[in-house]
Tab-separated table of C-alpha atoms in Angstrom:
chain	number	residue	atom	x	y	z
A	42	MET	CA	109.972	186.418	63.160
A	43	LYS	CA	110.218	182.834	64.371
A	44	LEU	CA	113.779	181.787	65.093
A	45	PRO	CA	115.021	178.573	63.514
A	46	PRO	CA	115.310	175.579	65.847
A	47	VAL	CA	118.732	175.008	67.326
A	48	LYS	CA	119.816	171.438	66.737
A	49	GLY	CA	122.125	169.532	69.005
A	50	HIS	CA	122.317	168.540	72.631
A	51	LEU	CA	122.880	170.711	75.676
A	52	PRO	CA	125.707	169.582	77.960
A	53	VAL	CA	124.783	167.866	81.179
A	54	PRO	CA	124.978	170.485	83.964
A	55	ARG	CA	127.774	169.863	86.424
A	56	ASP	CA	126.908	169.304	90.053
A	57	VAL	CA	128.424	172.270	91.854
A	58	PHE	CA	127.995	170.666	95.274
A	59	PRO	CA	128.814	166.944	95.080
A	60	LYS	CA	127.312	164.829	97.810
A	61	ARG	CA	130.684	163.662	99.078
A	62	GLU	CA	131.885	167.272	99.618
A	63	GLY	CA	128.847	168.572	101.477
A	64	ASN	CA	129.011	172.353	102.081
A	65	ARG	CA	132.778	172.689	101.552
A	66	LYS	CA	132.408	175.305	98.808
A	67	VAL	CA	130.401	177.729	100.952
A	68	LYS	CA	132.972	177.856	103.746
A	69	PRO	CA	135.349	180.870	103.993
A	70	GLU	CA	138.401	178.584	103.682
A	71	TYR	CA	137.324	177.500	100.184
A	72	LEU	CA	136.700	181.085	99.090
A	73	GLU	CA	140.096	182.215	100.427
A	74	ALA	CA	141.822	179.306	98.653
A	75	THR	CA	139.943	179.924	95.380
A	76	ARG	CA	140.511	183.697	95.197
A	77	PRO	CA	143.490	184.343	97.470
A	78	LYS	CA	144.630	187.864	98.226
A	79	SER	CA	147.998	189.121	97.066
A	80	LYS	CA	150.992	189.147	99.394
A	81	ALA	CA	150.874	192.954	99.524
A	82	GLU	CA	147.223	192.888	100.628
A	83	LEU	CA	147.960	190.241	103.227
A	84	ALA	CA	150.842	192.338	104.527
A	85	GLY	CA	148.559	195.400	104.736
A	86	GLN	CA	150.538	197.468	102.232
A	87	PRO	CA	148.632	200.229	100.393
A	88	PRO	CA	148.416	200.137	96.586
A	89	ARG	CA	151.380	201.654	94.874
A	90	SER	CA	149.364	203.062	91.941
A	91	ALA	CA	145.841	203.735	90.802
A	92	GLU	CA	146.029	200.716	88.478
A	93	GLU	CA	146.894	198.423	91.386
A	94	ALA	CA	144.069	199.915	93.420
A	95	ARG	CA	141.669	199.250	90.581
A	96	HIS	CA	142.903	195.630	90.311
A	97	ARG	CA	142.428	195.155	94.077
A	98	LEU	CA	138.926	196.583	93.845
A	99	MET	CA	138.003	194.283	90.944
A	100	ALA	CA	139.481	191.239	92.741
A	101	ALA	CA	137.440	192.080	95.835
A	102	ALA	CA	134.305	192.399	93.684
A	103	ARG	CA	134.991	188.977	92.109
A	104	ARG	CA	135.527	187.389	95.525
A	105	SER	CA	132.275	188.894	96.764
A	106	ALA	CA	130.368	187.761	93.633
A	107	LEU	CA	131.785	184.240	93.943
A	108	ALA	CA	130.808	184.050	97.613
A	109	SER	CA	127.276	185.350	97.011
A	110	GLY	CA	126.833	183.092	93.968
A	111	LEU	CA	127.925	179.975	95.825
A	112	GLN	CA	125.744	180.879	98.796
A	113	GLY	CA	122.731	181.374	96.506
A	114	LEU	CA	123.330	178.088	94.662
A	115	TYR	CA	123.697	176.231	97.939
A	116	VAL	CA	120.455	177.709	99.284
A	117	ARG	CA	118.626	176.731	96.075
A	118	LYS	CA	120.029	173.194	96.321
A	119	LYS	CA	118.849	172.817	99.920
A	120	GLN	CA	115.393	174.128	98.981
A	121	ARG	CA	115.197	171.740	96.032
A	122	GLU	CA	116.186	168.784	98.186
A	123	LYS	CA	113.647	169.818	100.811
A	124	ARG	CA	110.854	169.977	98.221
A	125	ARG	CA	111.878	166.559	96.869
A	126	ARG	CA	111.855	165.047	100.356
A	127	GLU	CA	108.481	166.590	101.135
A	128	ALA	CA	106.993	165.282	97.871
A	129	ALA	CA	108.392	161.790	98.502
A	130	GLU	CA	107.046	161.798	102.037
A	131	ALA	CA	103.631	162.971	100.809
A	132	ASN	CA	103.543	160.176	98.222
A	133	ARG	CA	104.569	157.630	100.858
A	134	LYS	CA	101.831	158.772	103.222
A	135	ALA	CA	99.242	158.768	100.405
A	136	ASN	CA	100.232	155.248	99.343
A	137	LEU	CA	100.161	154.030	102.940
A	138	ALA	CA	96.753	155.599	103.502
A	139	ALA	CA	95.404	154.006	100.316
A	140	ALA	CA	96.841	150.611	101.252
A	141	THR	CA	95.470	150.642	104.813
A	142	ALA	CA	92.144	152.360	104.035
A	143	PRO	CA	88.982	150.410	104.822
A	144	GLU	CA	86.922	148.994	101.996
A	145	ARG	CA	84.587	151.458	100.348
A	146	LEU	CA	80.898	151.178	101.112
A	147	ASP	CA	79.862	150.861	97.450
A	148	GLU	CA	82.227	147.903	96.996
A	149	VAL	CA	80.879	146.242	100.147
A	150	LEU	CA	77.255	146.669	99.076
A	151	THR	CA	77.781	145.551	95.466
A	152	ARG	CA	80.049	142.551	96.178
A	153	PRO	CA	78.454	139.225	95.189
A	154	THR	CA	77.726	136.822	97.984
A	155	VAL	CA	80.125	133.876	98.177
A	156	ARG	CA	79.541	131.112	100.624
A	157	ALA	CA	82.390	130.258	102.952
A	158	ALA	CA	82.329	126.604	101.919
A	159	THR	CA	82.606	127.596	98.267
A	160	ALA	CA	85.397	130.077	98.937
A	161	LEU	CA	87.459	127.559	100.880
A	162	ASN	CA	86.999	124.787	98.330
A	163	THR	CA	89.761	125.545	95.810
A	164	ALA	CA	90.206	122.048	94.418
A	165	VAL	CA	89.742	121.654	90.664
A	166	VAL	CA	86.987	119.124	89.979
A	167	PRO	CA	87.795	116.947	86.926
A	168	ASP	CA	85.392	117.144	84.015
A	169	PRO	CA	83.131	114.078	84.005
A	170	ASN	CA	82.903	114.256	80.188
A	171	ARG	CA	86.639	114.536	79.619
A	172	PHE	CA	87.006	111.078	78.078
A	173	ALA	CA	84.161	111.663	75.625
A	174	ALA	CA	85.631	115.062	74.688
A	175	ALA	CA	89.018	113.424	74.143
A	176	GLU	CA	87.481	110.833	71.827
A	177	GLU	CA	85.718	113.566	69.833
A	178	ALA	CA	88.954	115.513	69.548
A	179	ARG	CA	90.775	112.351	68.420
A	180	ALA	CA	88.144	111.740	65.759
A	181	ARG	CA	88.353	115.342	64.502
A	182	HIS	CA	92.124	115.119	64.355
A	183	GLN	CA	91.963	111.866	62.422
A	184	GLN	CA	89.507	113.419	59.965
A	185	ARG	CA	91.797	116.384	59.410
A	186	GLU	CA	94.749	114.089	58.829
A	187	GLU	CA	92.767	112.061	56.308
A	188	LEU	CA	91.811	115.225	54.431
A	189	LYS	CA	95.458	116.274	54.332
A	190	ALA	CA	96.494	112.863	53.062
A	191	GLU	CA	93.807	112.984	50.362
A	192	ALA	CA	94.990	116.438	49.318
A	193	ARG	CA	98.566	115.176	49.103
A	194	ARG	CA	97.467	112.219	46.953
A	195	ASP	CA	95.535	114.561	44.629
A	196	ALA	CA	98.516	116.861	44.318
A	197	LEU	CA	100.793	113.915	43.570
A	198	ALA	CA	98.386	112.631	40.911
A	199	GLN	CA	98.215	116.071	39.272
A	200	LEU	CA	101.999	116.280	39.360
A	201	TYR	CA	102.217	112.840	37.744
A	202	VAL	CA	99.821	113.888	34.964
A	203	ALA	CA	101.587	117.210	34.402
A	204	ALA	CA	105.014	115.502	34.355
A	205	GLN	CA	104.245	114.098	30.911
A	206	SER	CA	104.973	117.507	29.405
A	207	PHE	CA	107.967	118.412	31.601
A	208	ILE	CA	111.242	119.360	29.933
A	209	VAL	CA	113.937	117.164	31.451
A	210	ASP	CA	117.003	117.662	29.241
A	211	GLU	CA	118.714	120.370	27.226
A	212	ALA	CA	117.682	118.924	23.869
A	213	GLU	CA	113.983	119.221	24.669
A	214	LEU	CA	114.542	122.734	26.050
A	215	GLU	CA	116.359	123.842	22.904
A	216	ALA	CA	113.656	122.386	20.661
A	217	ARG	CA	110.923	124.116	22.648
A	218	VAL	CA	112.741	127.468	22.611
A	219	ASN	CA	113.341	127.229	18.851
A	220	ALA	CA	109.661	126.396	18.290
A	221	ILE	CA	108.322	129.306	20.330
A	222	PHE	CA	110.816	132.101	19.710
A	223	THR	CA	110.324	132.422	15.978
A	224	PRO	CA	109.199	135.540	14.061
A	225	ASP	CA	106.096	133.808	12.644
A	226	TYR	CA	105.009	131.835	15.758
A	227	HIS	CA	101.906	133.926	16.447
A	228	LYS	CA	101.082	134.122	12.764
A	229	TYR	CA	100.698	130.353	12.335
A	230	ALA	CA	99.165	129.904	15.780
A	231	ALA	CA	96.391	132.382	14.982
A	232	GLY	CA	95.488	130.833	11.633
A	233	GLY	CA	97.912	132.800	9.470
A	234	ARG	CA	96.684	136.274	10.525
A	235	GLY	CA	98.291	136.830	13.921
A	236	GLU	CA	101.149	139.159	14.726
A	237	SER	CA	101.302	139.019	18.552
A	238	ILE	CA	99.993	137.149	21.568
A	239	TRP	CA	96.912	139.422	21.615
A	240	ASP	CA	95.852	138.070	18.225
A	241	LEU	CA	96.009	134.547	19.631
A	242	HIS	CA	94.297	135.001	23.021
A	243	GLY	CA	92.779	138.456	22.659
A	244	ALA	CA	93.491	141.638	24.589
A	245	PRO	CA	93.737	141.422	28.378
A	246	ILE	CA	90.394	141.827	30.092
A	247	SER	CA	89.831	145.245	31.628
A	248	VAL	CA	88.249	146.223	34.918
A	249	ALA	CA	85.206	147.589	33.096
A	250	GLU	CA	84.684	144.251	31.331
A	251	LEU	CA	84.997	142.375	34.611
A	252	ARG	CA	82.384	144.663	36.140
A	253	GLN	CA	80.064	144.164	33.167
A	254	GLU	CA	80.425	140.388	33.459
A	255	ALA	CA	79.607	140.538	37.165
A	256	MET	CA	76.516	142.699	36.525
A	257	GLY	CA	75.362	140.677	33.513
A	258	SER	CA	75.684	143.563	31.036
A	259	SER	CA	78.670	142.353	29.044
A	260	ASN	CA	78.927	143.208	25.336
A	261	ASN	CA	80.124	139.685	24.676
A	262	LEU	CA	77.129	137.619	23.559
A	263	THR	CA	78.471	134.444	25.195
A	264	GLU	CA	79.030	136.156	28.516
A	265	ALA	CA	75.695	137.973	28.385
A	266	GLN	CA	73.737	134.728	27.850
A	267	ARG	CA	75.627	132.720	30.467
A	268	ALA	CA	73.433	131.781	33.401
A	269	PRO	CA	74.303	133.237	36.848
A	270	VAL	CA	74.593	129.754	38.306
A	271	ILE	CA	77.431	128.965	35.909
A	272	LYS	CA	79.279	132.132	36.924
A	273	THR	CA	78.777	131.373	40.605
A	274	THR	CA	80.023	127.827	40.147
A	275	HIS	CA	83.105	129.078	38.342
A	276	ARG	CA	83.872	131.590	41.122
A	277	GLN	CA	83.464	128.917	43.785
A	278	LYS	CA	85.765	126.606	41.857
A	279	VAL	CA	88.439	129.306	41.593
A	280	VAL	CA	88.194	130.071	45.320
A	281	ALA	CA	88.362	126.370	46.198
A	282	GLU	CA	91.448	125.921	44.023
A	283	GLU	CA	93.141	128.866	45.745
A	284	LEU	CA	92.316	127.487	49.192
A	285	THR	CA	93.284	123.877	48.478
A	286	GLY	CA	96.260	124.615	46.254
A	287	GLY	CA	95.178	122.185	43.531
A	288	LYS	CA	93.069	122.035	40.412
A	289	LEU	CA	89.467	120.824	40.720
């Protein structure tokens, strides 16, 4: 059975041998200060009971385990540092050898020939046609600006024409709202038989009908008899209006 993943973060392992302390923790003085013997043991007195003898034996085992554990960790640290130094030295030697290595023979044989006079001549020669190119660029820029100005004039003219039907005060807005939002608006707009906007303008065109119009197989007699050139012209006009942002 697959065990569920354990979420969380492991604590950062503590450095047992800080660099500033060196090998202080593997010296006998540190071990004696960490797990000192009792005053009776230091005085050479025998244990007074079996329980005290057992405690002395366990304390000696802990001191021995601590000493062997610290010695093992210190040896592993020195080995790890030695491997790191050897790897760094190997990388340094490899980089130095690659930097000072002679050029490969395939690069020498396939290098293009460059004349010494050409290699030493690093000055940038001005383009002799730079003034003509600048004049052409100025003319293109002027043409673009004229097209933008013409587009702005067309947009302003369209806005001026459309402003005739703008609603500019609350009275006109109220009259327009009262004229449109009436129960029988669609009925009179559709010749007395309409009940909704679909009766006035018809149902929205579907994707199938659009596809039939594009393929020339529409059920609508007007659309079926319309020439392809008229459809193409209409599409181009719609695209041009989208690109220019104005009505054509």
